[in-house]
């Protein structure tokens, strides 16, 4: 018997347990890995392909062989994680296979069987999409991203030699049916304490919607549970039925991929200038930009970093409704208002019920690219290969980027854009003294530059194995 809609909407309190999956077994066996939980490998290669003209049959055969040989399901990913925890046996090579709308069309899939999400159908190069996201003109994108992209193959491993060998093998067979129009090499960047960071130096990957029992239990043990913020999420925010799946519980997920270059030197200079303008320390200035200190401490809770190895995610902005501690524009507050949009009283037009607000959440799976030397401060060539999964691009990634990050009004009027990713840049209001109402108008320049991207769908394994 297949899952009902309410099974996706209402997860067990403890999340799904892939080690004892019960009614979710078929779903977990047919869903690609990396969606419900990141694959966790240190190194990855992303191959963007355009299938060769008039080779539909050969391409289908290639996809089928690839899916049978390499693709790992959510269930397999979890089994491998258990093996790693108990016996230190590495899961080895991990792969994903994604299709763009143009990819489905190439494969001659009937239009009514192509995943129907609107932005997905239009593609990221579409003029209207570009205009609403505030993205640069296509001729400013990296040449590879300007090409027609049919599919994306993600290959990852902790062992970089094994990864490169695997990639070489795949490229050899792939070249017979496709042109590799672009390649990205990503990695997990860490600080000296071993925490995952992004290139500006802030701890990253702390706050995610969680679906699986192990993550729920971990949050309960490490973070005091969910009293201030419930990071648990139902499957319907991330999964959508795969119209081509071969089982009664075949699901997929939409992937948003964006190459975001970070000008590290210029960002640090702007952070210093902001600190001087406010007469505060640079670490507090950075926290007012991001919403967390570089060590991950939420700035709504304190004006100094705490250097905890596992910074909390069990917090909200209830004690800071006037945003004198964490400004409304701060990246993490805009990207996850934790109830703000329904609570702040003076917010006509910006109010949403918490349940609606929580539906905008995305599962971030991005990795860094470029230099892996944190001492260097390159102005170009380094950044984030931003990736996120969701069930509805319009209501999730696109909503967050346009209605929250880019918007000047957010919860209140004239808040200013998100200083990390808001396009175009603008002026924000910064608290002169942490916790006090007086603010300074200051324009923080945008140092993240979009270099290209695409919308994809992660089809079910049963579709790809029988395409
Ligand atoms: C959180 C950096 C792009 C959505 C964070 C955090 C950092 C960060 C340091 C705090 C760590 C955490 O809570 O996990 C960056 C950088 C970016 C970038 C440097 C670009 C180069 C984006 C984009 C989006 C996004 C494009 C989506 C439109 C989020 C979300 C959170 C987050 C949803 C979690 C907020 C929360 O739940 O409290 N980001 N980010 N980020 N970011 Fe970004």
Short mmCIF file of C-alpha atoms and ligand atoms in Angstrom, two decimals:
data_model
loop_
_atom_site.label_atom_id
_atom_site.label_comp_id
_atom_site.label_asym_id
_atom_site.label_seq_id
_atom_site.Cartn_x
_atom_site.Cartn_y
_atom_site.Cartn_z
CA UNK A 1 0.00 0.00 0.00
CA UNK A 2 1.31 3.46 -0.94
CA UNK A 3 1.76 6.42 1.39
CA UNK A 4 -1.08 8.87 1.75
CA UNK A 5 -0.56 12.62 1.48
CA UNK A 6 -0.97 12.96 5.23
CA UNK A 7 1.93 10.52 5.78
CA UNK A 8 4.20 13.10 4.18
CA UNK A 9 2.58 16.03 5.93
CA UNK A 10 2.63 14.47 9.36
CA UNK A 11 5.85 12.73 10.23
CA UNK A 12 6.32 10.69 13.38
CA UNK A 13 7.43 12.98 16.28
CA UNK A 14 10.83 11.34 16.16
CA UNK A 15 11.30 11.65 12.40
CA UNK A 16 11.73 8.67 10.09
CA UNK A 17 14.10 5.94 11.15
CA UNK A 18 15.78 4.50 8.03
CA UNK A 19 17.26 1.74 10.20
CA UNK A 20 13.69 0.63 10.91
CA UNK A 21 11.75 2.31 8.13
CA UNK A 22 8.31 0.64 8.41
CA UNK A 23 5.88 2.19 5.98
CA UNK A 24 8.56 4.50 4.53
CA UNK A 25 10.71 1.60 3.24
CA UNK A 26 9.75 1.84 -0.44
CA UNK A 27 10.10 5.61 -0.40
CA UNK A 28 13.58 5.47 1.13
CA UNK A 29 14.72 2.73 -1.27
CA UNK A 30 13.57 4.64 -4.35
CA UNK A 31 14.66 8.15 -3.31
CA UNK A 32 18.15 9.38 -4.20
CA UNK A 33 20.51 9.99 -1.29
CA UNK A 34 21.71 13.48 -0.22
CA UNK A 35 18.14 14.82 -0.14
CA UNK A 36 16.89 13.99 3.36
CA UNK A 37 20.41 14.33 4.74
CA UNK A 38 23.68 15.58 3.21
CA UNK A 39 26.00 12.83 1.87
CA UNK A 40 28.76 14.26 4.08
CA UNK A 41 31.73 13.46 1.77
CA UNK A 42 34.62 15.96 1.88
CA UNK A 43 35.21 16.27 -1.87
CA UNK A 44 32.82 16.42 -4.79
CA UNK A 45 32.84 16.93 -8.55
CA UNK A 46 29.83 18.32 -10.43
CA UNK A 47 29.60 17.52 -14.16
CA UNK A 48 27.12 19.58 -16.20
CA UNK A 49 26.23 17.84 -19.43
CA UNK A 50 24.50 18.47 -22.71
CA UNK A 51 23.41 15.22 -24.39
CA UNK A 52 24.63 14.78 -27.97
CA UNK A 53 22.10 15.34 -30.78
CA UNK A 54 20.15 12.30 -32.00
CA UNK A 55 21.45 9.90 -29.39
CA UNK A 56 18.34 9.57 -27.22
CA UNK A 57 18.50 5.76 -27.09
CA UNK A 58 22.21 5.71 -26.20
CA UNK A 59 21.73 8.42 -23.59
CA UNK A 60 18.88 6.47 -21.98
CA UNK A 61 21.06 3.38 -21.91
CA UNK A 62 23.89 5.36 -20.30
CA UNK A 63 21.56 6.74 -17.60
CA UNK A 64 20.14 3.29 -16.91
CA UNK A 65 23.63 1.75 -16.54
CA UNK A 66 24.81 4.63 -14.39
CA UNK A 67 21.75 4.41 -12.12
CA UNK A 68 22.18 0.64 -11.68
CA UNK A 69 25.90 0.84 -11.01
CA UNK A 70 26.37 4.01 -9.00
CA UNK A 71 23.22 5.66 -7.63
CA UNK A 72 22.62 5.34 -3.90
CA UNK A 73 19.24 5.54 -2.27
CA UNK A 74 18.37 7.35 0.96
CA UNK A 75 18.16 3.90 2.59
CA UNK A 76 21.59 2.84 1.33
CA UNK A 77 23.10 6.15 2.44
CA UNK A 78 21.76 5.54 5.91
CA UNK A 79 22.96 1.90 6.03
CA UNK A 80 26.42 3.06 5.00
CA UNK A 81 26.40 5.72 7.71
CA UNK A 82 25.68 3.01 10.30
CA UNK A 83 28.55 0.94 8.94
CA UNK A 84 30.83 3.92 9.18
CA UNK A 85 29.82 4.73 12.75
CA UNK A 86 30.11 1.14 13.96
CA UNK A 87 32.98 -0.30 11.93
CA UNK A 88 34.68 2.75 10.35
CA UNK A 89 33.96 1.29 6.92
CA UNK A 90 33.65 4.17 4.49
CA UNK A 91 30.67 4.27 2.12
CA UNK A 92 33.03 5.15 -0.76
CA UNK A 93 31.86 6.87 -3.89
CA UNK A 94 28.52 8.68 -3.67
CA UNK A 95 26.59 9.92 -6.71
CA UNK A 96 23.46 11.85 -7.66
CA UNK A 97 21.85 12.27 -11.07
CA UNK A 98 19.71 15.31 -11.84
CA UNK A 99 17.80 16.40 -14.95
CA UNK A 100 16.87 19.91 -16.08
CA UNK A 101 13.59 20.52 -17.90
CA UNK A 102 15.54 20.65 -21.18
CA UNK A 103 16.99 17.26 -20.23
CA UNK A 104 13.49 15.75 -19.91
CA UNK A 105 12.55 17.26 -23.26
CA UNK A 106 15.66 15.78 -24.89
CA UNK A 107 14.70 12.37 -23.50
CA UNK A 108 11.31 12.75 -25.16
CA UNK A 109 9.39 12.41 -21.93
CA UNK A 110 5.73 13.34 -22.54
CA UNK A 111 5.13 16.95 -21.40
CA UNK A 112 2.55 15.90 -18.79
CA UNK A 113 5.17 13.60 -17.20
CA UNK A 114 7.83 16.33 -16.84
CA UNK A 115 7.91 17.64 -13.24
CA UNK A 116 5.55 20.57 -13.31
CA UNK A 117 7.13 23.20 -11.04
CA UNK A 118 6.93 26.54 -12.82
CA UNK A 119 10.50 27.91 -12.39
CA UNK A 120 11.85 24.41 -13.18
CA UNK A 121 9.93 24.40 -16.48
CA UNK A 122 11.24 27.89 -17.32
CA UNK A 123 14.87 27.32 -16.34
CA UNK A 124 17.21 29.72 -14.52
CA UNK A 125 18.23 31.46 -17.77
CA UNK A 126 14.64 32.59 -18.37
CA UNK A 127 14.43 36.42 -18.55
CA UNK A 128 11.53 36.71 -16.08
CA UNK A 129 13.20 34.42 -13.58
CA UNK A 130 16.47 36.31 -13.92
CA UNK A 131 14.68 39.62 -13.42
CA UNK A 132 12.80 38.50 -10.33
CA UNK A 133 15.89 36.94 -8.71
CA UNK A 134 17.98 40.03 -9.61
CA UNK A 135 20.57 37.84 -11.36
CA UNK A 136 23.26 39.20 -13.71
CA UNK A 137 22.77 39.02 -17.49
CA UNK A 138 23.57 35.60 -18.97
CA UNK A 139 26.63 36.94 -20.84
CA UNK A 140 28.15 37.73 -17.44
CA UNK A 141 27.75 34.09 -16.29
CA UNK A 142 30.67 31.71 -16.62
CA UNK A 143 30.76 30.34 -20.17
CA UNK A 144 29.90 26.77 -19.11
CA UNK A 145 26.69 27.89 -17.42
CA UNK A 146 25.70 29.85 -20.55
CA UNK A 147 25.46 26.54 -22.45
CA UNK A 148 22.43 24.30 -22.75
CA UNK A 149 22.44 22.07 -19.64
CA UNK A 150 20.49 18.80 -19.75
CA UNK A 151 21.78 17.09 -16.66
CA UNK A 152 24.05 17.29 -13.65
CA UNK A 153 26.06 14.41 -12.20
CA UNK A 154 27.36 14.83 -8.68
CA UNK A 155 30.17 12.50 -7.59
CA UNK A 156 31.61 12.65 -4.08
CA UNK A 157 34.08 10.82 -1.86
CA UNK A 158 36.24 11.39 1.22
CA UNK A 159 39.19 9.89 -0.65
CA UNK A 160 40.19 12.43 -3.28
CA UNK A 161 42.25 9.95 -5.35
CA UNK A 162 39.36 7.48 -5.52
CA UNK A 163 37.06 10.35 -6.43
CA UNK A 164 39.22 11.53 -9.33
CA UNK A 165 39.59 7.95 -10.60
CA UNK A 166 35.82 7.48 -10.46
CA UNK A 167 35.24 10.80 -12.23
CA UNK A 168 37.72 9.91 -15.00
CA UNK A 169 36.02 6.59 -15.58
CA UNK A 170 32.60 8.19 -15.76
CA UNK A 171 33.81 10.96 -18.07
CA UNK A 172 35.20 8.42 -20.52
CA UNK A 173 31.88 6.65 -20.94
CA UNK A 174 29.89 9.88 -20.69
CA UNK A 175 31.75 11.53 -23.58
CA UNK A 176 30.24 8.99 -25.99
CA UNK A 177 26.76 10.37 -25.36
CA UNK A 178 27.21 13.88 -23.95
CA UNK A 179 29.38 16.98 -23.98
CA UNK A 180 30.60 17.95 -20.55
CA UNK A 181 29.89 21.67 -20.84
CA UNK A 182 31.03 22.60 -17.36
CA UNK A 183 32.69 21.13 -14.29
CA UNK A 184 32.90 22.30 -10.67
CA UNK A 185 35.13 20.84 -7.97
CA UNK A 186 33.80 21.38 -4.46
CA UNK A 187 35.01 20.58 -0.96
CA UNK A 188 34.08 21.01 2.67
CA UNK A 189 36.01 23.93 4.13
CA UNK A 190 36.86 23.68 7.82
CA UNK A 191 38.26 26.09 10.41
CA UNK A 192 41.06 25.19 12.82
CA UNK A 193 38.53 23.77 15.29
CA UNK A 194 37.36 21.36 12.57
CA UNK A 195 33.98 23.06 12.14
CA UNK A 196 32.49 23.49 8.67
CA UNK A 197 32.79 27.10 7.52
CA UNK A 198 32.09 29.13 4.41
CA UNK A 199 34.77 31.35 2.81
CA UNK A 200 34.04 34.53 4.81
CA UNK A 201 34.96 32.41 7.84
CA UNK A 202 31.55 31.83 9.50
CA UNK A 203 30.54 28.39 10.74
CA UNK A 204 27.97 27.02 8.28
CA UNK A 205 25.44 24.22 7.98
CA UNK A 206 24.14 24.69 11.54
CA UNK A 207 20.49 25.20 10.90
CA UNK A 208 18.64 22.77 8.64
CA UNK A 209 15.16 21.31 8.54
CA UNK A 210 15.53 17.77 9.89
CA UNK A 211 13.59 14.68 8.83
CA UNK A 212 15.42 11.66 10.23
CA UNK A 213 15.26 10.10 13.68
CA UNK A 214 19.01 10.29 14.28
CA UNK A 215 18.99 14.06 13.66
CA UNK A 216 15.98 14.52 15.94
CA UNK A 217 17.64 12.56 18.73
CA UNK A 218 20.91 14.45 18.26
CA UNK A 219 19.10 17.80 18.58
CA UNK A 220 17.37 16.59 21.74
CA UNK A 221 20.64 15.45 23.33
CA UNK A 222 22.92 18.28 22.18
CA UNK A 223 20.62 21.24 21.92
CA UNK A 224 17.93 20.83 24.55
CA UNK A 225 15.32 19.77 22.02
CA UNK A 226 12.92 22.08 20.25
CA UNK A 227 11.56 24.38 22.97
CA UNK A 228 12.56 27.62 21.19
CA UNK A 229 12.76 26.44 17.59
CA UNK A 230 11.41 23.24 16.11
CA UNK A 231 13.76 22.32 13.26
CA UNK A 232 11.81 19.14 12.47
CA UNK A 233 10.08 19.21 9.10
CA UNK A 234 7.55 17.08 7.30
CA UNK A 235 8.51 15.35 4.07
CA UNK A 236 6.14 17.45 1.96
CA UNK A 237 8.48 20.47 2.16
CA UNK A 238 11.21 18.54 0.36
CA UNK A 239 9.62 15.70 -1.62
CA UNK A 240 7.17 15.62 -4.47
CA UNK A 241 5.85 12.55 -6.32
CA UNK A 242 7.98 11.54 -9.31
CA UNK A 243 5.49 11.32 -12.21
CA UNK A 244 7.75 8.72 -13.86
CA UNK A 245 8.47 6.59 -10.79
CA UNK A 246 7.84 2.86 -11.02
CA UNK A 247 6.72 2.24 -7.44
CA UNK A 248 3.72 3.49 -5.48
CA UNK A 249 6.05 5.59 -3.31
CA UNK A 250 8.43 7.09 -5.88
CA UNK A 251 9.45 10.60 -4.93
CA UNK A 252 11.89 13.22 -6.12
CA UNK A 253 12.99 16.69 -5.15
CA UNK A 254 13.83 19.95 -6.95
CA UNK A 255 17.44 21.10 -6.75
CA UNK A 256 18.44 24.76 -7.08
CA UNK A 257 22.10 25.08 -8.09
CA UNK A 258 23.91 28.45 -8.03
CA UNK A 259 27.58 29.25 -8.23
CA UNK A 260 28.09 32.16 -5.79
CA UNK A 261 31.52 33.75 -5.91
CA UNK A 262 32.67 35.41 -2.69
CA UNK A 263 35.08 38.36 -2.65
CA UNK A 264 36.70 37.54 0.66
CA UNK A 265 39.16 40.43 0.85
CA UNK A 266 36.51 43.06 0.10
CA UNK A 267 34.00 41.49 2.53
CA UNK A 268 36.53 41.64 5.37
CA UNK A 269 37.26 45.31 4.51
CA UNK A 270 33.53 46.13 4.60
CA UNK A 271 33.20 44.30 7.90
CA UNK A 272 36.06 46.44 9.28
CA UNK A 273 34.45 49.63 7.96
CA UNK A 274 31.14 48.69 9.56
CA UNK A 275 32.90 48.00 12.88
CA UNK A 276 34.54 51.46 12.68
CA UNK A 277 31.26 53.18 11.81
CA UNK A 278 29.48 51.52 14.77
CA UNK A 279 32.56 51.69 17.04
CA UNK A 280 32.23 47.98 17.84
CA UNK A 281 34.57 44.99 17.48
CA UNK A 282 34.82 43.38 14.04
CA UNK A 283 33.39 40.10 15.29
CA UNK A 284 30.19 41.86 16.42
CA UNK A 285 30.00 43.75 13.10
CA UNK A 286 30.21 40.41 11.26
CA UNK A 287 27.51 38.95 13.50
CA UNK A 288 25.20 41.88 12.65
CA UNK A 289 25.65 40.98 8.96
CA UNK A 290 25.14 37.22 9.29
CA UNK A 291 23.00 36.98 12.45
CA UNK A 292 25.50 34.59 14.01
CA UNK A 293 29.11 35.26 15.12
CA UNK A 294 31.83 33.59 13.08
CA UNK A 295 31.81 30.78 15.68
CA UNK A 296 28.05 30.27 15.13
CA UNK A 297 26.74 31.97 18.30
CA UNK A 298 23.39 33.67 17.50
CA UNK A 299 23.78 37.43 17.97
CA UNK A 300 20.20 37.69 19.23
CA UNK A 301 21.37 35.88 22.40
CA UNK A 302 24.64 37.67 23.19
CA UNK A 303 27.03 40.39 21.99
CA UNK A 304 30.11 38.15 22.27
CA UNK A 305 31.03 34.82 20.69
CA UNK A 306 30.85 31.78 22.99
CA UNK A 307 33.20 29.39 21.13
CA UNK A 308 30.94 26.40 21.72
CA UNK A 309 31.79 23.51 19.41
CA UNK A 310 28.11 22.89 18.68
CA UNK A 311 26.40 26.28 18.52
CA UNK A 312 22.70 26.22 19.34
CA UNK A 313 19.88 26.11 16.83
CA UNK A 314 17.23 26.05 19.55
CA UNK A 315 16.53 29.79 19.61
CA UNK A 316 14.09 32.35 18.26
CA UNK A 317 13.71 36.14 18.14
CA UNK A 318 10.91 36.49 20.73
CA UNK A 319 13.13 38.48 23.12
CA UNK A 320 14.25 40.70 20.26
CA UNK A 321 11.04 41.65 18.44
CA UNK A 322 12.30 45.18 17.81
CA UNK A 323 15.54 43.74 16.33
CA UNK A 324 17.95 45.73 18.48
CA UNK A 325 20.17 42.67 18.99
CA UNK A 326 19.87 40.82 15.68
CA UNK A 327 18.83 43.23 12.90
CA UNK A 328 15.96 42.15 10.67
CA UNK A 329 18.29 42.31 7.66
CA UNK A 330 20.78 39.79 9.12
CA UNK A 331 21.19 36.81 6.77
CA UNK A 332 19.94 34.08 9.11
CA UNK A 333 17.03 36.19 10.38
CA UNK A 334 15.84 36.91 6.84
CA UNK A 335 16.41 33.31 5.70
CA UNK A 336 14.59 31.85 8.68
CA UNK A 337 12.54 34.42 10.62
CA UNK A 338 11.55 31.77 13.22
CA UNK A 339 8.03 33.18 13.59
CA UNK A 340 8.86 36.88 13.13
CA UNK A 341 6.62 37.28 10.12
CA UNK A 342 3.55 36.57 12.23
CA UNK A 343 4.67 38.08 15.54
CA UNK A 344 6.06 41.54 14.97
CA UNK A 345 3.10 43.82 15.52
CA UNK A 346 4.00 46.73 13.25
CA UNK A 347 4.20 44.60 10.15
CA UNK A 348 1.14 45.13 7.98
CA UNK A 349 1.51 43.20 4.77
CA UNK A 350 4.39 41.08 6.04
CA UNK A 351 2.51 38.81 8.39
CA UNK A 352 2.28 35.09 7.84
CA UNK A 353 1.22 32.34 10.18
CA UNK A 354 4.17 30.36 11.53
CA UNK A 355 2.93 27.24 9.71
CA UNK A 356 3.01 29.11 6.38
CA UNK A 357 6.40 30.66 7.12
CA UNK A 358 7.86 27.23 7.92
CA UNK A 359 6.81 25.98 4.46
CA UNK A 360 9.47 28.22 2.86
CA UNK A 361 12.30 26.23 4.40
CA UNK A 362 14.92 24.56 2.18
CA UNK A 363 17.48 21.80 2.78
CA UNK A 364 20.90 23.34 2.03
CA UNK A 365 23.53 21.03 0.57
CA UNK A 366 26.13 23.54 -0.72
CA UNK A 367 29.92 23.10 -0.69
CA UNK A 368 32.83 25.50 -1.10
CA UNK A 369 35.04 25.87 -4.17
CA UNK A 370 38.31 27.68 -4.88
CA UNK A 371 41.09 28.11 -2.32
CA UNK A 372 41.11 25.86 0.72
CA UNK A 373 43.63 28.02 2.52
CA UNK A 374 41.70 30.14 5.04
CA UNK A 375 44.65 32.54 5.42
CA UNK A 376 44.40 33.65 1.78
CA UNK A 377 41.78 36.27 1.02
CA UNK A 378 41.10 35.95 -2.73
CA UNK A 379 38.94 38.53 -4.46
CA UNK A 380 37.77 36.06 -7.07
CA UNK A 381 37.79 32.34 -7.86
CA UNK A 382 36.40 31.17 -4.50
CA UNK A 383 32.92 30.85 -3.11
CA UNK A 384 29.95 28.63 -2.52
CA UNK A 385 28.41 26.07 -4.86
CA UNK A 386 25.00 26.72 -3.39
CA UNK A 387 22.59 23.80 -3.62
CA UNK A 388 19.23 23.33 -1.96
CA UNK A 389 16.41 20.79 -2.17
CA UNK A 390 12.71 21.58 -1.95
CA UNK A 391 9.27 20.50 -3.13
CA UNK A 392 8.24 23.85 -4.64
CA UNK A 393 10.87 26.24 -6.03
CA UNK A 394 8.51 29.21 -6.34
CA UNK A 395 7.46 29.00 -2.69
CA UNK A 396 10.86 28.05 -1.31
CA UNK A 397 14.17 29.17 -2.86
CA UNK A 398 12.66 31.80 -5.18
CA UNK A 399 10.45 33.17 -2.42
CA UNK A 400 13.36 33.43 0.03
CA UNK A 401 15.68 35.10 -2.46
CA UNK A 402 13.16 37.59 -3.84
CA UNK A 403 10.68 38.32 -1.05
CA UNK A 404 13.10 38.12 1.85
CA UNK A 405 16.79 38.46 0.82
CA UNK A 406 16.38 41.01 -1.99
CA UNK A 407 13.45 42.93 -0.51
CA UNK A 408 13.94 46.24 1.29
CA UNK A 409 10.81 45.57 3.34
CA UNK A 410 10.83 42.48 5.50
CA UNK A 411 8.66 42.18 8.62
CA UNK A 412 8.85 45.99 8.61
CA UNK A 413 9.33 48.61 5.90
CA UNK A 414 12.86 49.84 5.00
CA UNK A 415 14.81 47.03 6.61
CA UNK A 416 17.18 46.85 3.62
CA UNK A 417 18.42 43.83 1.65
CA UNK A 418 20.24 40.87 3.17
CA UNK A 419 23.84 42.20 3.21
CA UNK A 420 25.24 38.74 2.33
CA UNK A 421 23.10 37.79 -0.68
CA UNK A 422 20.45 40.48 -1.35
CA UNK A 423 20.45 41.58 -4.99
CA UNK A 424 20.83 44.52 -5.63
CA UNK A 425 22.72 45.91 -2.64
CA UNK A 426 21.20 48.67 -0.50
CA UNK A 427 21.22 50.42 2.86
CA UNK A 428 20.45 48.74 6.17
CA UNK A 429 19.76 49.97 9.73
CA UNK A 430 22.43 48.83 12.21
CA UNK A 431 22.08 49.00 16.04
CA UNK A 432 24.76 51.40 17.34
CA UNK A 433 24.76 49.66 20.72
CA UNK A 434 23.72 46.01 20.94
CA UNK A 435 20.28 45.80 22.56
CA UNK A 436 19.47 49.51 22.21
CA UNK A 437 17.11 51.17 19.80
CA UNK A 438 19.34 53.81 18.17
CA UNK A 439 20.42 52.81 14.65
CA UNK A 440 22.84 53.96 11.99
CA UNK A 441 22.00 53.87 8.27
CA UNK A 442 24.89 52.21 6.48
CA UNK A 443 25.17 50.53 3.08
CA UNK A 444 26.97 47.20 3.29
CA UNK A 445 28.26 46.34 -0.19
CA UNK A 446 27.35 43.01 -1.77
CA UNK A 447 30.38 40.74 -2.08
CA UNK A 448 28.62 37.62 -3.37
CA UNK A 449 28.40 37.40 -7.14
CA UNK A 450 26.16 34.93 -8.99
CA UNK A 451 28.16 33.19 -11.75
CA UNK A 452 25.51 30.87 -13.15
CA UNK A 453 23.20 28.01 -12.24
CA UNK A 454 20.16 25.94 -13.14
CA UNK A 455 17.05 24.29 -11.72
CA UNK A 456 17.06 20.48 -11.67
CA UNK A 457 14.91 17.57 -10.55
CA UNK A 458 16.27 14.55 -8.68
CA UNK A 459 14.17 11.72 -10.17
CA UNK A 460 13.41 8.49 -8.36
CA UNK A 461 15.87 5.63 -8.83
CA UNK A 462 13.24 3.32 -10.35
CA UNK A 463 12.63 5.83 -13.16
CA UNK A 464 16.33 6.20 -13.95
CA UNK A 465 16.95 2.44 -13.86
CA UNK A 466 14.13 1.82 -16.34
CA UNK A 467 14.21 4.99 -18.38
C1 LIG B 1 22.51 30.18 7.12
C2 LIG B 1 26.35 31.92 4.74
C3 LIG B 1 23.80 31.91 0.60
C4 LIG B 1 19.91 30.41 3.02
C5 LIG B 1 23.77 30.64 6.83
C6 LIG B 1 24.83 30.80 7.79
C7 LIG B 1 25.91 31.28 7.12
C8 LIG B 1 25.53 31.45 5.74
C9 LIG B 1 27.28 31.61 7.70
C10 LIG B 1 24.77 30.47 9.30
C11 LIG B 1 24.97 29.02 9.57
C12 LIG B 1 23.70 28.21 9.67
O1 LIG B 1 22.72 28.66 10.27
O2 LIG B 1 23.70 27.11 9.11
C13 LIG B 1 26.00 32.05 3.41
C14 LIG B 1 26.88 32.54 2.37
C15 LIG B 1 26.16 32.52 1.21
C16 LIG B 1 24.83 32.05 1.52
C17 LIG B 1 28.31 32.96 2.58
C18 LIG B 1 26.58 32.90 -0.18
C19 LIG B 1 27.82 32.83 -0.61
C20 LIG B 1 22.52 31.56 0.90
C21 LIG B 1 21.42 31.52 -0.03
C22 LIG B 1 20.32 31.11 0.65
C23 LIG B 1 20.73 30.87 2.02
C24 LIG B 1 21.52 31.86 -1.53
C25 LIG B 1 18.91 30.92 0.15
C26 LIG B 1 18.30 31.82 -0.59
C27 LIG B 1 20.30 30.17 4.32
C28 LIG B 1 19.44 29.58 5.32
C29 LIG B 1 20.18 29.53 6.51
C30 LIG B 1 21.49 30.07 6.20
C31 LIG B 1 18.01 29.07 5.12
C32 LIG B 1 19.70 29.00 7.86
C33 LIG B 1 19.02 30.09 8.64
C34 LIG B 1 18.43 29.57 9.93
O3 LIG B 1 17.73 28.56 9.88
O4 LIG B 1 18.65 30.18 10.98
N1 LIG B 1 24.20 31.05 5.60
N2 LIG B 1 24.77 31.78 2.86
N3 LIG B 1 22.06 31.16 2.14
N4 LIG B 1 21.52 30.45 4.88
FE1 LIG B 1 23.12 31.18 3.88
#
